[in-house]
Coordinates of N, CA and C in Angstrom, one line a residue:
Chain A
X264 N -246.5 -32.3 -41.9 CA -246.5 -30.9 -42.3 C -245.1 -30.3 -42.1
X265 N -244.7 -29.5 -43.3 CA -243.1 -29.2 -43.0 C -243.5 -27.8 -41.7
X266 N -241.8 -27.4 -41.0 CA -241.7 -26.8 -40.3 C -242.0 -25.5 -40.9
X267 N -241.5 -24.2 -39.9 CA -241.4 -23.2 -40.3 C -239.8 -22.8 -40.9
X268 N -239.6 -22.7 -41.9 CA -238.2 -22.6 -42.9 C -238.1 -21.0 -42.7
X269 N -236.3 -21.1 -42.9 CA -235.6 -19.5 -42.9 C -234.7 -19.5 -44.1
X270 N -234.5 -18.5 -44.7 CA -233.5 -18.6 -45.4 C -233.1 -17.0 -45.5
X271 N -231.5 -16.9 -45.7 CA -230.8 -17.9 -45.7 C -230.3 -18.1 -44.2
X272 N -229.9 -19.3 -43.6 CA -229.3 -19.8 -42.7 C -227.8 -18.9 -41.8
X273 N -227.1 -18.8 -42.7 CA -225.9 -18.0 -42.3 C -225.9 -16.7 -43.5
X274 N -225.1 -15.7 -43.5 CA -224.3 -14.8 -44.1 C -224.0 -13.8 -43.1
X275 N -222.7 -13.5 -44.0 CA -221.8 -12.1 -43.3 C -222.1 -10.7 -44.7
X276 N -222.0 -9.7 -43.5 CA -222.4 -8.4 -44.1 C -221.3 -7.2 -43.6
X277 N -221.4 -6.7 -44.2 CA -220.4 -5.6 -44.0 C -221.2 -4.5 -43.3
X278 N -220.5 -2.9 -42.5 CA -221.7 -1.9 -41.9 C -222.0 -1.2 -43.2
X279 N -223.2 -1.0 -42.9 CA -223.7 -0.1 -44.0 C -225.0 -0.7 -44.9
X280 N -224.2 -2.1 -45.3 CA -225.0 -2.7 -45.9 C -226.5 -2.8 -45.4
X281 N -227.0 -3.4 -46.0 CA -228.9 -3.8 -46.0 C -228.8 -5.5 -46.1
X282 N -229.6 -5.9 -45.8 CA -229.7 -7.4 -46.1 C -231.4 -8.1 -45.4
X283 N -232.0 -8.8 -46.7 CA -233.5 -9.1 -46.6 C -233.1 -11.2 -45.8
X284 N -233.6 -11.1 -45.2 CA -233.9 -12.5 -44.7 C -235.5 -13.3 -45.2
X285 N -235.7 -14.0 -45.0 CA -237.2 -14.8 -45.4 C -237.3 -15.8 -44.5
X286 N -239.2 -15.6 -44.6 CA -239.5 -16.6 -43.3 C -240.9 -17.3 -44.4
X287 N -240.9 -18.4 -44.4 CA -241.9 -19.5 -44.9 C -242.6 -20.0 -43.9
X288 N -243.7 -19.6 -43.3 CA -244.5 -20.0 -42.1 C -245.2 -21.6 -42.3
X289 N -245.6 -22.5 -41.2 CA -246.3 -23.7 -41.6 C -247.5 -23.6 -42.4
X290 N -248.0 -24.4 -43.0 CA -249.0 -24.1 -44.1 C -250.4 -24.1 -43.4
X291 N -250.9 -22.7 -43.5 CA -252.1 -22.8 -42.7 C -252.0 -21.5 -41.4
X292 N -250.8 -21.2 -41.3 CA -250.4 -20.3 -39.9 C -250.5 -19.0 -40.5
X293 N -251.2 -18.1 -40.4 CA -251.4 -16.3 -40.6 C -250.5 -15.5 -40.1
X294 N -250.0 -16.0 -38.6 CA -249.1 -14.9 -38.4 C -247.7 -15.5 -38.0
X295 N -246.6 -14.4 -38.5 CA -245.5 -14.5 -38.3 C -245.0 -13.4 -37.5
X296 N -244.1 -13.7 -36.5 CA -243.4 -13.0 -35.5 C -242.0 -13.0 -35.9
X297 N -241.3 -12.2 -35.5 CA -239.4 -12.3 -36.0 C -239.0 -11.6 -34.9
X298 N -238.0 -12.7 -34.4 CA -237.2 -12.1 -32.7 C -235.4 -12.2 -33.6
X299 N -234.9 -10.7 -32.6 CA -233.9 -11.1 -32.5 C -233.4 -11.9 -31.5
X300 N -231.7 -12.9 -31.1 CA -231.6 -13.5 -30.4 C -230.0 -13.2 -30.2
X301 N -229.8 -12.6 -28.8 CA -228.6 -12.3 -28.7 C -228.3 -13.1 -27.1
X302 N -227.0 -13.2 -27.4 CA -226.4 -14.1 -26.0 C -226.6 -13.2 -24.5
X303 N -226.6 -12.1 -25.0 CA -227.3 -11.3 -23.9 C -228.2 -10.5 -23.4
X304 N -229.0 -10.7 -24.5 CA -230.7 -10.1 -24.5 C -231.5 -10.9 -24.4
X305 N -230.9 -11.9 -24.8 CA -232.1 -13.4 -25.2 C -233.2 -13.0 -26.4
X306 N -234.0 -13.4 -26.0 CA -235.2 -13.0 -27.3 C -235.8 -12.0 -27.1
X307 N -235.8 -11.2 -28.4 CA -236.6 -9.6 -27.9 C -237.5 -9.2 -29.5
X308 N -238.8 -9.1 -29.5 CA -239.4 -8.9 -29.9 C -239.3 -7.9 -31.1
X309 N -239.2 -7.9 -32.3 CA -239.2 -7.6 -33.4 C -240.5 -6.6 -33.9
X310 N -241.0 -7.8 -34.8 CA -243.2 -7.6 -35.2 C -243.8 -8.6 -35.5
X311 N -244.6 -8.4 -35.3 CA -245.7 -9.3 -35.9 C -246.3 -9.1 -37.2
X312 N -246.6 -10.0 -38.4 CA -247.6 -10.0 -39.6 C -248.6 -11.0 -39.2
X313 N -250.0 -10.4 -39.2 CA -250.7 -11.3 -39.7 C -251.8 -10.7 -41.0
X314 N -252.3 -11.5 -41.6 CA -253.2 -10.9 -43.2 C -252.4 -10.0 -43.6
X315 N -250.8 -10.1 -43.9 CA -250.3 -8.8 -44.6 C -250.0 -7.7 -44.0
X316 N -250.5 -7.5 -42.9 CA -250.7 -6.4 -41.7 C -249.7 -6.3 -40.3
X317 N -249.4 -5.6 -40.5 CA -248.3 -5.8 -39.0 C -249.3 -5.4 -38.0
X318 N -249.3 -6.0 -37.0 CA -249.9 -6.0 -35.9 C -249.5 -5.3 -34.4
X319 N -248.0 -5.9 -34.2 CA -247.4 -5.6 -33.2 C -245.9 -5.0 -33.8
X320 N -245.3 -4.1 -33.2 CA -244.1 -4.1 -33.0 C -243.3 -3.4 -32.1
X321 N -242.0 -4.3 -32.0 CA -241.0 -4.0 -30.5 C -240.4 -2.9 -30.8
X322 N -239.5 -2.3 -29.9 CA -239.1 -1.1 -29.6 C -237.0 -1.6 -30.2
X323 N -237.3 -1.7 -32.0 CA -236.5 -1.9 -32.4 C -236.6 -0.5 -33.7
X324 N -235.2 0.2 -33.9 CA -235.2 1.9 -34.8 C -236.1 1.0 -36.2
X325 N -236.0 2.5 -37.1 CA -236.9 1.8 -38.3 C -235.9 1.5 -39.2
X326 N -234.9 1.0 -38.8 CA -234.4 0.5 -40.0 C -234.4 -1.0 -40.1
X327 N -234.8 -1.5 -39.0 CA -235.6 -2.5 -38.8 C -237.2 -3.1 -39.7
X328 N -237.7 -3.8 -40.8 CA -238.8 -3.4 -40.9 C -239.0 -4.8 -41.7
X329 N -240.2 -5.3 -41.9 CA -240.8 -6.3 -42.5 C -242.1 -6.6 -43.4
X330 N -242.5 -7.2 -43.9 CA -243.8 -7.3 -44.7 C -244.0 -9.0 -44.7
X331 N -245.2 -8.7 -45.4 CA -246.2 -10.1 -45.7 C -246.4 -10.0 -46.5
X332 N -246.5 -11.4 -46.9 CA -247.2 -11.3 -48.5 C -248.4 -12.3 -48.6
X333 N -249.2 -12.4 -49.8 CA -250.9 -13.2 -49.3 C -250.4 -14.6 -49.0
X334 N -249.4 -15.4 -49.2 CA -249.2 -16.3 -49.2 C -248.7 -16.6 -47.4
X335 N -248.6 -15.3 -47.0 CA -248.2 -15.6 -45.5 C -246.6 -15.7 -45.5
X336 N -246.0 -15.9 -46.5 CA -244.9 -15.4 -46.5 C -244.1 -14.1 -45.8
X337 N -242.8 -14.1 -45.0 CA -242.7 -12.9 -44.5 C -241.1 -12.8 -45.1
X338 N -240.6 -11.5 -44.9 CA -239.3 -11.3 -44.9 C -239.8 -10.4 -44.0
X339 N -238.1 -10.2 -43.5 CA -237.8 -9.1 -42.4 C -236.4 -8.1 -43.3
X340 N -236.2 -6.6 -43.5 CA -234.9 -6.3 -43.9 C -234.3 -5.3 -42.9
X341 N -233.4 -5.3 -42.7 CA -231.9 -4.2 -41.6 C -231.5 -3.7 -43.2
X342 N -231.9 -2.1 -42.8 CA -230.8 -1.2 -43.7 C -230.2 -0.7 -43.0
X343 N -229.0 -0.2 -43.5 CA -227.9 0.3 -43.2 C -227.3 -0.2 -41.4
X344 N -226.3 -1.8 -41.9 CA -226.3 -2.4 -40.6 C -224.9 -1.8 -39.9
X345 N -225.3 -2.2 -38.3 CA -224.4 -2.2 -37.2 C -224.0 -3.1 -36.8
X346 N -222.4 -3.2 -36.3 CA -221.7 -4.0 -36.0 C -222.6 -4.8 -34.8
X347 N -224.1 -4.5 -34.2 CA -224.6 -4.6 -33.2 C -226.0 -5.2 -33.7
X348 N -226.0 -5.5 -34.7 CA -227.2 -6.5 -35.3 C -226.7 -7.4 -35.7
X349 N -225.4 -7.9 -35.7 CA -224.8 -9.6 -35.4 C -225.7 -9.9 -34.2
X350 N -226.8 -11.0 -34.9 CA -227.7 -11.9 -34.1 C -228.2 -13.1 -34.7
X351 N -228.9 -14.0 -33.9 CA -229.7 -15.1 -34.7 C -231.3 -14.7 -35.1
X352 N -232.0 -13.9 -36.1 CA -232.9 -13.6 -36.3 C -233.8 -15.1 -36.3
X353 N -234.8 -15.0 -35.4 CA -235.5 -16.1 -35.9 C -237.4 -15.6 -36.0
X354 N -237.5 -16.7 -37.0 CA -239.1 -16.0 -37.2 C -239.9 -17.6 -36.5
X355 N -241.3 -17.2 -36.5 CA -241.9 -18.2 -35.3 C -243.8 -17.9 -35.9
X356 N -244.3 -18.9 -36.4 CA -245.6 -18.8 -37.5 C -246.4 -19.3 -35.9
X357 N -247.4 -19.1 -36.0 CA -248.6 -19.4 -35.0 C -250.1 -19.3 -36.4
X358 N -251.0 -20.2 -35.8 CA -252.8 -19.7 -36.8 C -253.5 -18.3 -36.5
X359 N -252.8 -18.0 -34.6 CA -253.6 -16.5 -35.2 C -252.9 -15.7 -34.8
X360 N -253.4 -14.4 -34.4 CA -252.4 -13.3 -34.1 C -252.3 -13.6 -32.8
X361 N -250.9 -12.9 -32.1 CA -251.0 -12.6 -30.6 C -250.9 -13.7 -30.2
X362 N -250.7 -15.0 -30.4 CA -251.0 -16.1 -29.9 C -249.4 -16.5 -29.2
X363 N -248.9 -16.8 -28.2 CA -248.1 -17.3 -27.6 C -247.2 -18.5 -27.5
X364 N -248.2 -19.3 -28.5 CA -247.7 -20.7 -28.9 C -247.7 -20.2 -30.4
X365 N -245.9 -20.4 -30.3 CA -245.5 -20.1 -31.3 C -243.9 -21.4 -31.8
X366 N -244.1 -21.5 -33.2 CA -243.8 -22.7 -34.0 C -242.3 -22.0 -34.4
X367 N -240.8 -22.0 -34.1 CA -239.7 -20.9 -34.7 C -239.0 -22.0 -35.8
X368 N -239.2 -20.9 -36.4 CA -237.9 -21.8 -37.0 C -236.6 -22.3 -36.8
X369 N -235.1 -22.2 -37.6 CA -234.1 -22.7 -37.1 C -233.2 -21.7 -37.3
X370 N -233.9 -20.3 -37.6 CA -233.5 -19.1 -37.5 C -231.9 -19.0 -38.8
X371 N -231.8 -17.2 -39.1 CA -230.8 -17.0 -39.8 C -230.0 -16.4 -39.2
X372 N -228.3 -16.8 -39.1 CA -227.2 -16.2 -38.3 C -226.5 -15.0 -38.9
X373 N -227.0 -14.0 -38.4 CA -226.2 -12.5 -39.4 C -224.7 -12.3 -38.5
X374 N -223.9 -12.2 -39.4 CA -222.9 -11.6 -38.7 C -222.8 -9.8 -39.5
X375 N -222.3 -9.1 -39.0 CA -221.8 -7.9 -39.5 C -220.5 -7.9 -39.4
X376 N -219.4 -7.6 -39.8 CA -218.4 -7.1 -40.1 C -218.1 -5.2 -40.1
Chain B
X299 N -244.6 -1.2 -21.4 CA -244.2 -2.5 -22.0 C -244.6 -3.3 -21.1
X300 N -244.8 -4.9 -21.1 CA -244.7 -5.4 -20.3 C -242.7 -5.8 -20.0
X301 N -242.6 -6.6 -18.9 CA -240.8 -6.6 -18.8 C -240.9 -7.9 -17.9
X302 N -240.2 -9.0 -18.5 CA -240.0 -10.1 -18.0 C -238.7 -10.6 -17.2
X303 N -238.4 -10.5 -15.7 CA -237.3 -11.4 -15.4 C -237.2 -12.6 -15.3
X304 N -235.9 -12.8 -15.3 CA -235.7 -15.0 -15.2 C -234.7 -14.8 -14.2
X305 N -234.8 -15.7 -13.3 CA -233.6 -16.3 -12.3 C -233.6 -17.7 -12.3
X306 N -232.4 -18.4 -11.7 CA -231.2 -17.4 -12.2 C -231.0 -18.0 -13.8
X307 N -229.8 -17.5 -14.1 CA -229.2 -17.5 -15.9 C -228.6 -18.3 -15.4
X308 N -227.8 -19.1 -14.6 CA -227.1 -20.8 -15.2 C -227.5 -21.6 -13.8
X309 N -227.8 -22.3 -13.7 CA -228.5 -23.6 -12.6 C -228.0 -24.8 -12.9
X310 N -227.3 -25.3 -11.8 CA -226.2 -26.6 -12.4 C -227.0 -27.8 -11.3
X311 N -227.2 -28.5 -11.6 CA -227.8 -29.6 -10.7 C -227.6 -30.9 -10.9
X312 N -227.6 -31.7 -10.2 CA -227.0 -33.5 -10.2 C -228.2 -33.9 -11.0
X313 N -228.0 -35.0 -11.8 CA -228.8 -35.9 -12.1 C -229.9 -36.4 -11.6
X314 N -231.2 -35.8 -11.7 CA -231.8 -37.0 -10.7 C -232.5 -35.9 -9.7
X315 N -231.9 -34.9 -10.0 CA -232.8 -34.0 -8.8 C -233.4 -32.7 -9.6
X316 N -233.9 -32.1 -8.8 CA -235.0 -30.8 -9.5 C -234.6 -29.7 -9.5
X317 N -234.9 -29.1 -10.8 CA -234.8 -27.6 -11.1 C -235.4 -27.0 -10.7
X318 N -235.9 -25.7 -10.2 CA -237.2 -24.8 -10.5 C -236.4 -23.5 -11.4
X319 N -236.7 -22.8 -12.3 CA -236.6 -21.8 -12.9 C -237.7 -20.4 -12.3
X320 N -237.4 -19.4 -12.1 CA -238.5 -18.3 -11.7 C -238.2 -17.4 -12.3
X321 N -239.6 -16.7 -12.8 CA -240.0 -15.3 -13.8 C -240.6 -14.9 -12.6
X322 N -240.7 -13.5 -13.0 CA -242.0 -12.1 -12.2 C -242.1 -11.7 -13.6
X323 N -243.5 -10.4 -13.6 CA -243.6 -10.1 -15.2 C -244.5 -9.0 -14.6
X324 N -244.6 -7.9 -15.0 CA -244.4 -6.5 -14.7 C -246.2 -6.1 -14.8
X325 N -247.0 -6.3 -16.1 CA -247.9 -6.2 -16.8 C -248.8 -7.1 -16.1
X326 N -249.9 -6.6 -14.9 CA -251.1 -7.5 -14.6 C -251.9 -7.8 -15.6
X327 N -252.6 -7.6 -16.2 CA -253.0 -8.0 -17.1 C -252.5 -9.0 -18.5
X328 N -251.8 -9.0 -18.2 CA -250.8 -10.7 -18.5 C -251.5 -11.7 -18.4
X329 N -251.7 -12.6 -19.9 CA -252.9 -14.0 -19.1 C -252.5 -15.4 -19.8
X330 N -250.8 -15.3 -20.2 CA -250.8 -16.4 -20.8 C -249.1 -16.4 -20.8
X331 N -248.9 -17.7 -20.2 CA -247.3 -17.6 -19.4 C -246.8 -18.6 -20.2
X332 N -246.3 -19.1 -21.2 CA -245.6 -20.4 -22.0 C -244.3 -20.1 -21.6
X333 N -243.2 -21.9 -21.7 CA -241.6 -22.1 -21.6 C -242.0 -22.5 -22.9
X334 N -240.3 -21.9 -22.9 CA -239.8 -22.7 -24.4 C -238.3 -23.2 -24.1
X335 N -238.0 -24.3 -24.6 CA -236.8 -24.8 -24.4 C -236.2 -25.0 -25.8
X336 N -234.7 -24.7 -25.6 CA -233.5 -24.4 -26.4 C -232.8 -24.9 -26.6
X337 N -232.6 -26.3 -27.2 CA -231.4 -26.9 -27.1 C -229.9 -25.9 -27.9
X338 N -229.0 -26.7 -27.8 CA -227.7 -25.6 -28.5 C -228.0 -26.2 -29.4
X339 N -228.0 -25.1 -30.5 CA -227.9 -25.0 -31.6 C -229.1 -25.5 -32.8
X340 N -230.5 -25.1 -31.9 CA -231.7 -25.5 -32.2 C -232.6 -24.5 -31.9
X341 N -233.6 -25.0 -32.6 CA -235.0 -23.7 -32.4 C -235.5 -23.6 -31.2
X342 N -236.4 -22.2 -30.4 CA -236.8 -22.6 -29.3 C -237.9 -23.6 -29.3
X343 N -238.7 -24.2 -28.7 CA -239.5 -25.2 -28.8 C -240.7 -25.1 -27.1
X344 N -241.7 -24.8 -27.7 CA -242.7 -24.7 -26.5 C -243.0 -26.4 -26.1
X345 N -242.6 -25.8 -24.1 CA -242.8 -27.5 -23.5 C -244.0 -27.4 -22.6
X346 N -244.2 -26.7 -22.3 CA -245.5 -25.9 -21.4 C -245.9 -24.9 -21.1
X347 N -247.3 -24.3 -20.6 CA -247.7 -23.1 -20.6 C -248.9 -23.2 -19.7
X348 N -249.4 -22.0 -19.4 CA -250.6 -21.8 -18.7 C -251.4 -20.3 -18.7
X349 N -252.4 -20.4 -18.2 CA -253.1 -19.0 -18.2 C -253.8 -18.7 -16.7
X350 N -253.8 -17.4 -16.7 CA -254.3 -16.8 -15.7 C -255.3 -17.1 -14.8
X351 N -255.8 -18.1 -15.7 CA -257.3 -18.7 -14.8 C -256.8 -20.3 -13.7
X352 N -255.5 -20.3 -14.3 CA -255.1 -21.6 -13.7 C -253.8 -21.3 -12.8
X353 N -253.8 -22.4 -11.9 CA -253.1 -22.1 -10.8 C -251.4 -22.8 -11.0
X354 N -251.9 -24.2 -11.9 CA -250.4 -25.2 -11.6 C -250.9 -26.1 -12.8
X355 N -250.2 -26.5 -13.6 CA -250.5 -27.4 -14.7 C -249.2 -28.3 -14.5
X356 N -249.7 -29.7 -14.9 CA -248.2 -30.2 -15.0 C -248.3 -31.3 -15.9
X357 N -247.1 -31.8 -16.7 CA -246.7 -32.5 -17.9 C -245.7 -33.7 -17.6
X358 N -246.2 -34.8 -17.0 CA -245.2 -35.6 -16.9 C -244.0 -35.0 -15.5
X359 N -242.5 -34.7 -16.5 CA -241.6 -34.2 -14.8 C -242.1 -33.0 -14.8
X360 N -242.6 -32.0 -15.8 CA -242.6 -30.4 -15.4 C -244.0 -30.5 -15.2
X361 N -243.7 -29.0 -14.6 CA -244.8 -28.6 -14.1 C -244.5 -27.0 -14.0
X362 N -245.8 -26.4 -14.2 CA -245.6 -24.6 -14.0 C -246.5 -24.2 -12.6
X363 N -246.5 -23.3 -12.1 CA -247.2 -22.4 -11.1 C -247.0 -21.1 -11.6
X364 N -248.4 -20.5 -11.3 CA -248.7 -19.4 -11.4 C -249.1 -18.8 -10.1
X365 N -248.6 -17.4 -9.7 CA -249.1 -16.6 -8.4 C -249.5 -15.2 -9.0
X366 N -250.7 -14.8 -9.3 CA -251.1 -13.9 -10.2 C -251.3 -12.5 -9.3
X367 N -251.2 -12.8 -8.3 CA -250.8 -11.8 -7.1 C -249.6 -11.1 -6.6
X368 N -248.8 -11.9 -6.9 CA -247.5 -11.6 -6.8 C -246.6 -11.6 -8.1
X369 N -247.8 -11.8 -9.2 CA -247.2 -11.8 -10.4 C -245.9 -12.5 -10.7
X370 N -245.4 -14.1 -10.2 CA -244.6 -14.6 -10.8 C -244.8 -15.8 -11.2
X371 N -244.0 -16.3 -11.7 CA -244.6 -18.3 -11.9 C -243.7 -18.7 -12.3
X372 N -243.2 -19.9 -12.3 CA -241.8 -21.0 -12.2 C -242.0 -22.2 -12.9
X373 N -241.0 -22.5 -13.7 CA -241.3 -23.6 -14.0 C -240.6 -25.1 -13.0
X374 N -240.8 -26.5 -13.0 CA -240.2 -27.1 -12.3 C -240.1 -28.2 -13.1
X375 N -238.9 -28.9 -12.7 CA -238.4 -30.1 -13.8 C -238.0 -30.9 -12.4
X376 N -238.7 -32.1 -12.5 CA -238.2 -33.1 -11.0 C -237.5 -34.0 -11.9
X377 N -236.8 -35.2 -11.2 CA -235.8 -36.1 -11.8 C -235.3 -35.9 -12.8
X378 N -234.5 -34.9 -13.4 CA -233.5 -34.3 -14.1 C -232.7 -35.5 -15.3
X379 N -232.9 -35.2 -16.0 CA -232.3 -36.3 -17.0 C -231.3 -35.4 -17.8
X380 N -230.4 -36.2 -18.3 CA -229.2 -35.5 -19.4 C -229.9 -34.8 -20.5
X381 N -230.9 -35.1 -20.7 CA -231.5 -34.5 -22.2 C -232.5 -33.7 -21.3
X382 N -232.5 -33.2 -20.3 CA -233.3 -31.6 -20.0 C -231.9 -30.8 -20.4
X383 N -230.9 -30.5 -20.1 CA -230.0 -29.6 -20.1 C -230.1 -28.3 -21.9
X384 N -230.3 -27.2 -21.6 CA -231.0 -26.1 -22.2 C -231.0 -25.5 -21.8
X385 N -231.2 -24.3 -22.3 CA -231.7 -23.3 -22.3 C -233.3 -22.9 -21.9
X386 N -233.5 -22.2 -21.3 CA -235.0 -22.6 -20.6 C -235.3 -21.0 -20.7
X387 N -236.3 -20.9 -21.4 CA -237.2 -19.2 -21.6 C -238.6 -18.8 -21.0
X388 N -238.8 -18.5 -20.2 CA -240.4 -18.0 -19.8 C -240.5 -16.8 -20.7
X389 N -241.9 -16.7 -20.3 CA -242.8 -15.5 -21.5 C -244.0 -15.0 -20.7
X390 N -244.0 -13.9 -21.3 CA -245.7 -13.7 -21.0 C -245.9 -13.0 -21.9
X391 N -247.4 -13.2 -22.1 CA -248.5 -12.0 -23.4 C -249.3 -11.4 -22.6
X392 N -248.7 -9.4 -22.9 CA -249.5 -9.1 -22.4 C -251.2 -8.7 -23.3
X393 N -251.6 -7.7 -22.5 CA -252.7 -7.8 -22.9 C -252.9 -6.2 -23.5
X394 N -252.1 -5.5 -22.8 CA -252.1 -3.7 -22.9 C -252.5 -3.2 -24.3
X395 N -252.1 -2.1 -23.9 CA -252.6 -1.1 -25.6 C -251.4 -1.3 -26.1
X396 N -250.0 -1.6 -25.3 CA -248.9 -1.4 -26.2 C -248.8 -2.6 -27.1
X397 N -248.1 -2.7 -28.1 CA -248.3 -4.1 -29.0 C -246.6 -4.9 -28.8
X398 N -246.4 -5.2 -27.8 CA -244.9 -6.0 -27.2 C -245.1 -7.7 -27.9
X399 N -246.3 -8.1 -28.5 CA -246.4 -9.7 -28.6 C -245.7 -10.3 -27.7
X400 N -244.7 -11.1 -27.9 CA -244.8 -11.9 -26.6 C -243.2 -11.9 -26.3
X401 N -243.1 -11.0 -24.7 CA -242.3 -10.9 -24.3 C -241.2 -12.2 -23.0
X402 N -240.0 -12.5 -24.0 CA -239.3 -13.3 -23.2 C -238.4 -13.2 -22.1
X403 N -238.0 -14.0 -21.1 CA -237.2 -13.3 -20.0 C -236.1 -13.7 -21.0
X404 N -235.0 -13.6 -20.3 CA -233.3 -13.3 -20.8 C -232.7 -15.1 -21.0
X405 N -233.4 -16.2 -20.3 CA -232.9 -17.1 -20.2 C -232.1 -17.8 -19.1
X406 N -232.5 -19.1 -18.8 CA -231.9 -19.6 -17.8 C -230.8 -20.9 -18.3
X407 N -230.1 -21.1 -18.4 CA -229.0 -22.5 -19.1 C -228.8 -23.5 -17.9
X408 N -230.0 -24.3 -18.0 CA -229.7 -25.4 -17.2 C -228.8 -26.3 -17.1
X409 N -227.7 -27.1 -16.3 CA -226.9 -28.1 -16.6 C -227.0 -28.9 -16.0
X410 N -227.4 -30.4 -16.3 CA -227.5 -31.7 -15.7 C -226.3 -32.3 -15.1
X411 N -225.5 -32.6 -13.8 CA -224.3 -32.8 -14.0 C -224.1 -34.6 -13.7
X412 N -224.0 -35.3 -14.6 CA -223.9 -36.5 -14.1 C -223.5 -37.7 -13.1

């Protein structure tokens, strides 16, 4: 069974910009979670999708935001970025919601500029 | 929210001898405590976990405890090998009205020193 895939892996952005990330969950997993990952926050909760539906979300502004789609497919998009959302976004598929055992991927490295 | 600490953030230890890592976690109603381990420059990866109804589970060298009274629980790694060295994350899910999914402590970076 392939993993849970990110794409894209690396890119640099400039402030201001917007930039959409994607997350391919394992086949069969409903919900997807997206953490940021910073050297000094560690992992900090993002949201959750499961059925298309966001379920949960962390105490990140709305320019923060994400969707599902029927295939379970997620993206996550940052509009108008800050020099302070240089992180490793990673997303993490589980079978159901809320569930703790969760599957990450190999996450995507944003830098901002 | 629920609010997860970890002690401590770097733990250097010889070869051959034992870690413990320790979380507290804020949110009693908390009923499900998973590690995840980090290698550099890798995904995190769940190595163990437990729930509220259990006291101590253990997996080969690790092992967790839970004190649901004192709301903390630790993970332990006996006989230390070069390939534990990581990054080591406790969690908890709470259970509240708020929707936090699953909150991580900050991280602990284990070093095995040969």
């Amino acid at each position: 069974k392939a993993g849970v895939t990110q794409t894209p892996r690396y890119l640099i952005k400039t402030r201001g910009q917007q930039v959409t990330l994607s997350c391919s969950p394992i086949s069969g997993h409903r919900s997807v979670s997206w953490y940021q990952q910073t050297p000094g926050q560690g992992l900090q909760f993002l949201f959750e999708y499961f059925s298309e539906t966001q379920r949960n979300k962390g105490n990140f502004p709305g320019r923060f935001s994400g969707r599902q789609f029927s295939n379970s497919r997620s993206e996550m998009n940052v509009s108008t970025l800050e020099l302070g959302d240089s992180a490793l976004y990673l997303c993490a598929s589980s079978p159901t919601t809320r569930s703790g055992e969760l599957f990450f991927g190999e996450g995507s490295r944003l830098t901002v500029l | 929210g629920e609010n997860v600490e970890q002690h401590p953030s770097t733990l250097s230890v010889q070869e051959g001898d034992s870690a413990v890592i320790k979380c507290t976690y804020s949110d009693s109603a908390s009923n499900y405590f998973p590690w995840y381990k980090q290698e550099l420059g890798k995904r995190p990866q769940l190595i163990i976990d437990i729930r509220s109804n259990v006291g101590e589970k253990k997996d080969q060298r690790i092992a967790v405890t839970l004190n649901k009274t004192a709301k903390h629980f630790s993970l332990h790694i006996t006989e230390t090998q070069p390939e534990d060295s990581a990054v080591y994350f406790c969690a908890a899910l709470g259970e509240g009205g708020g929707a936090d999914g699953l909150t991580f402590g900050k991280g602990t970076h284990l070093i095995i020193q040969p």
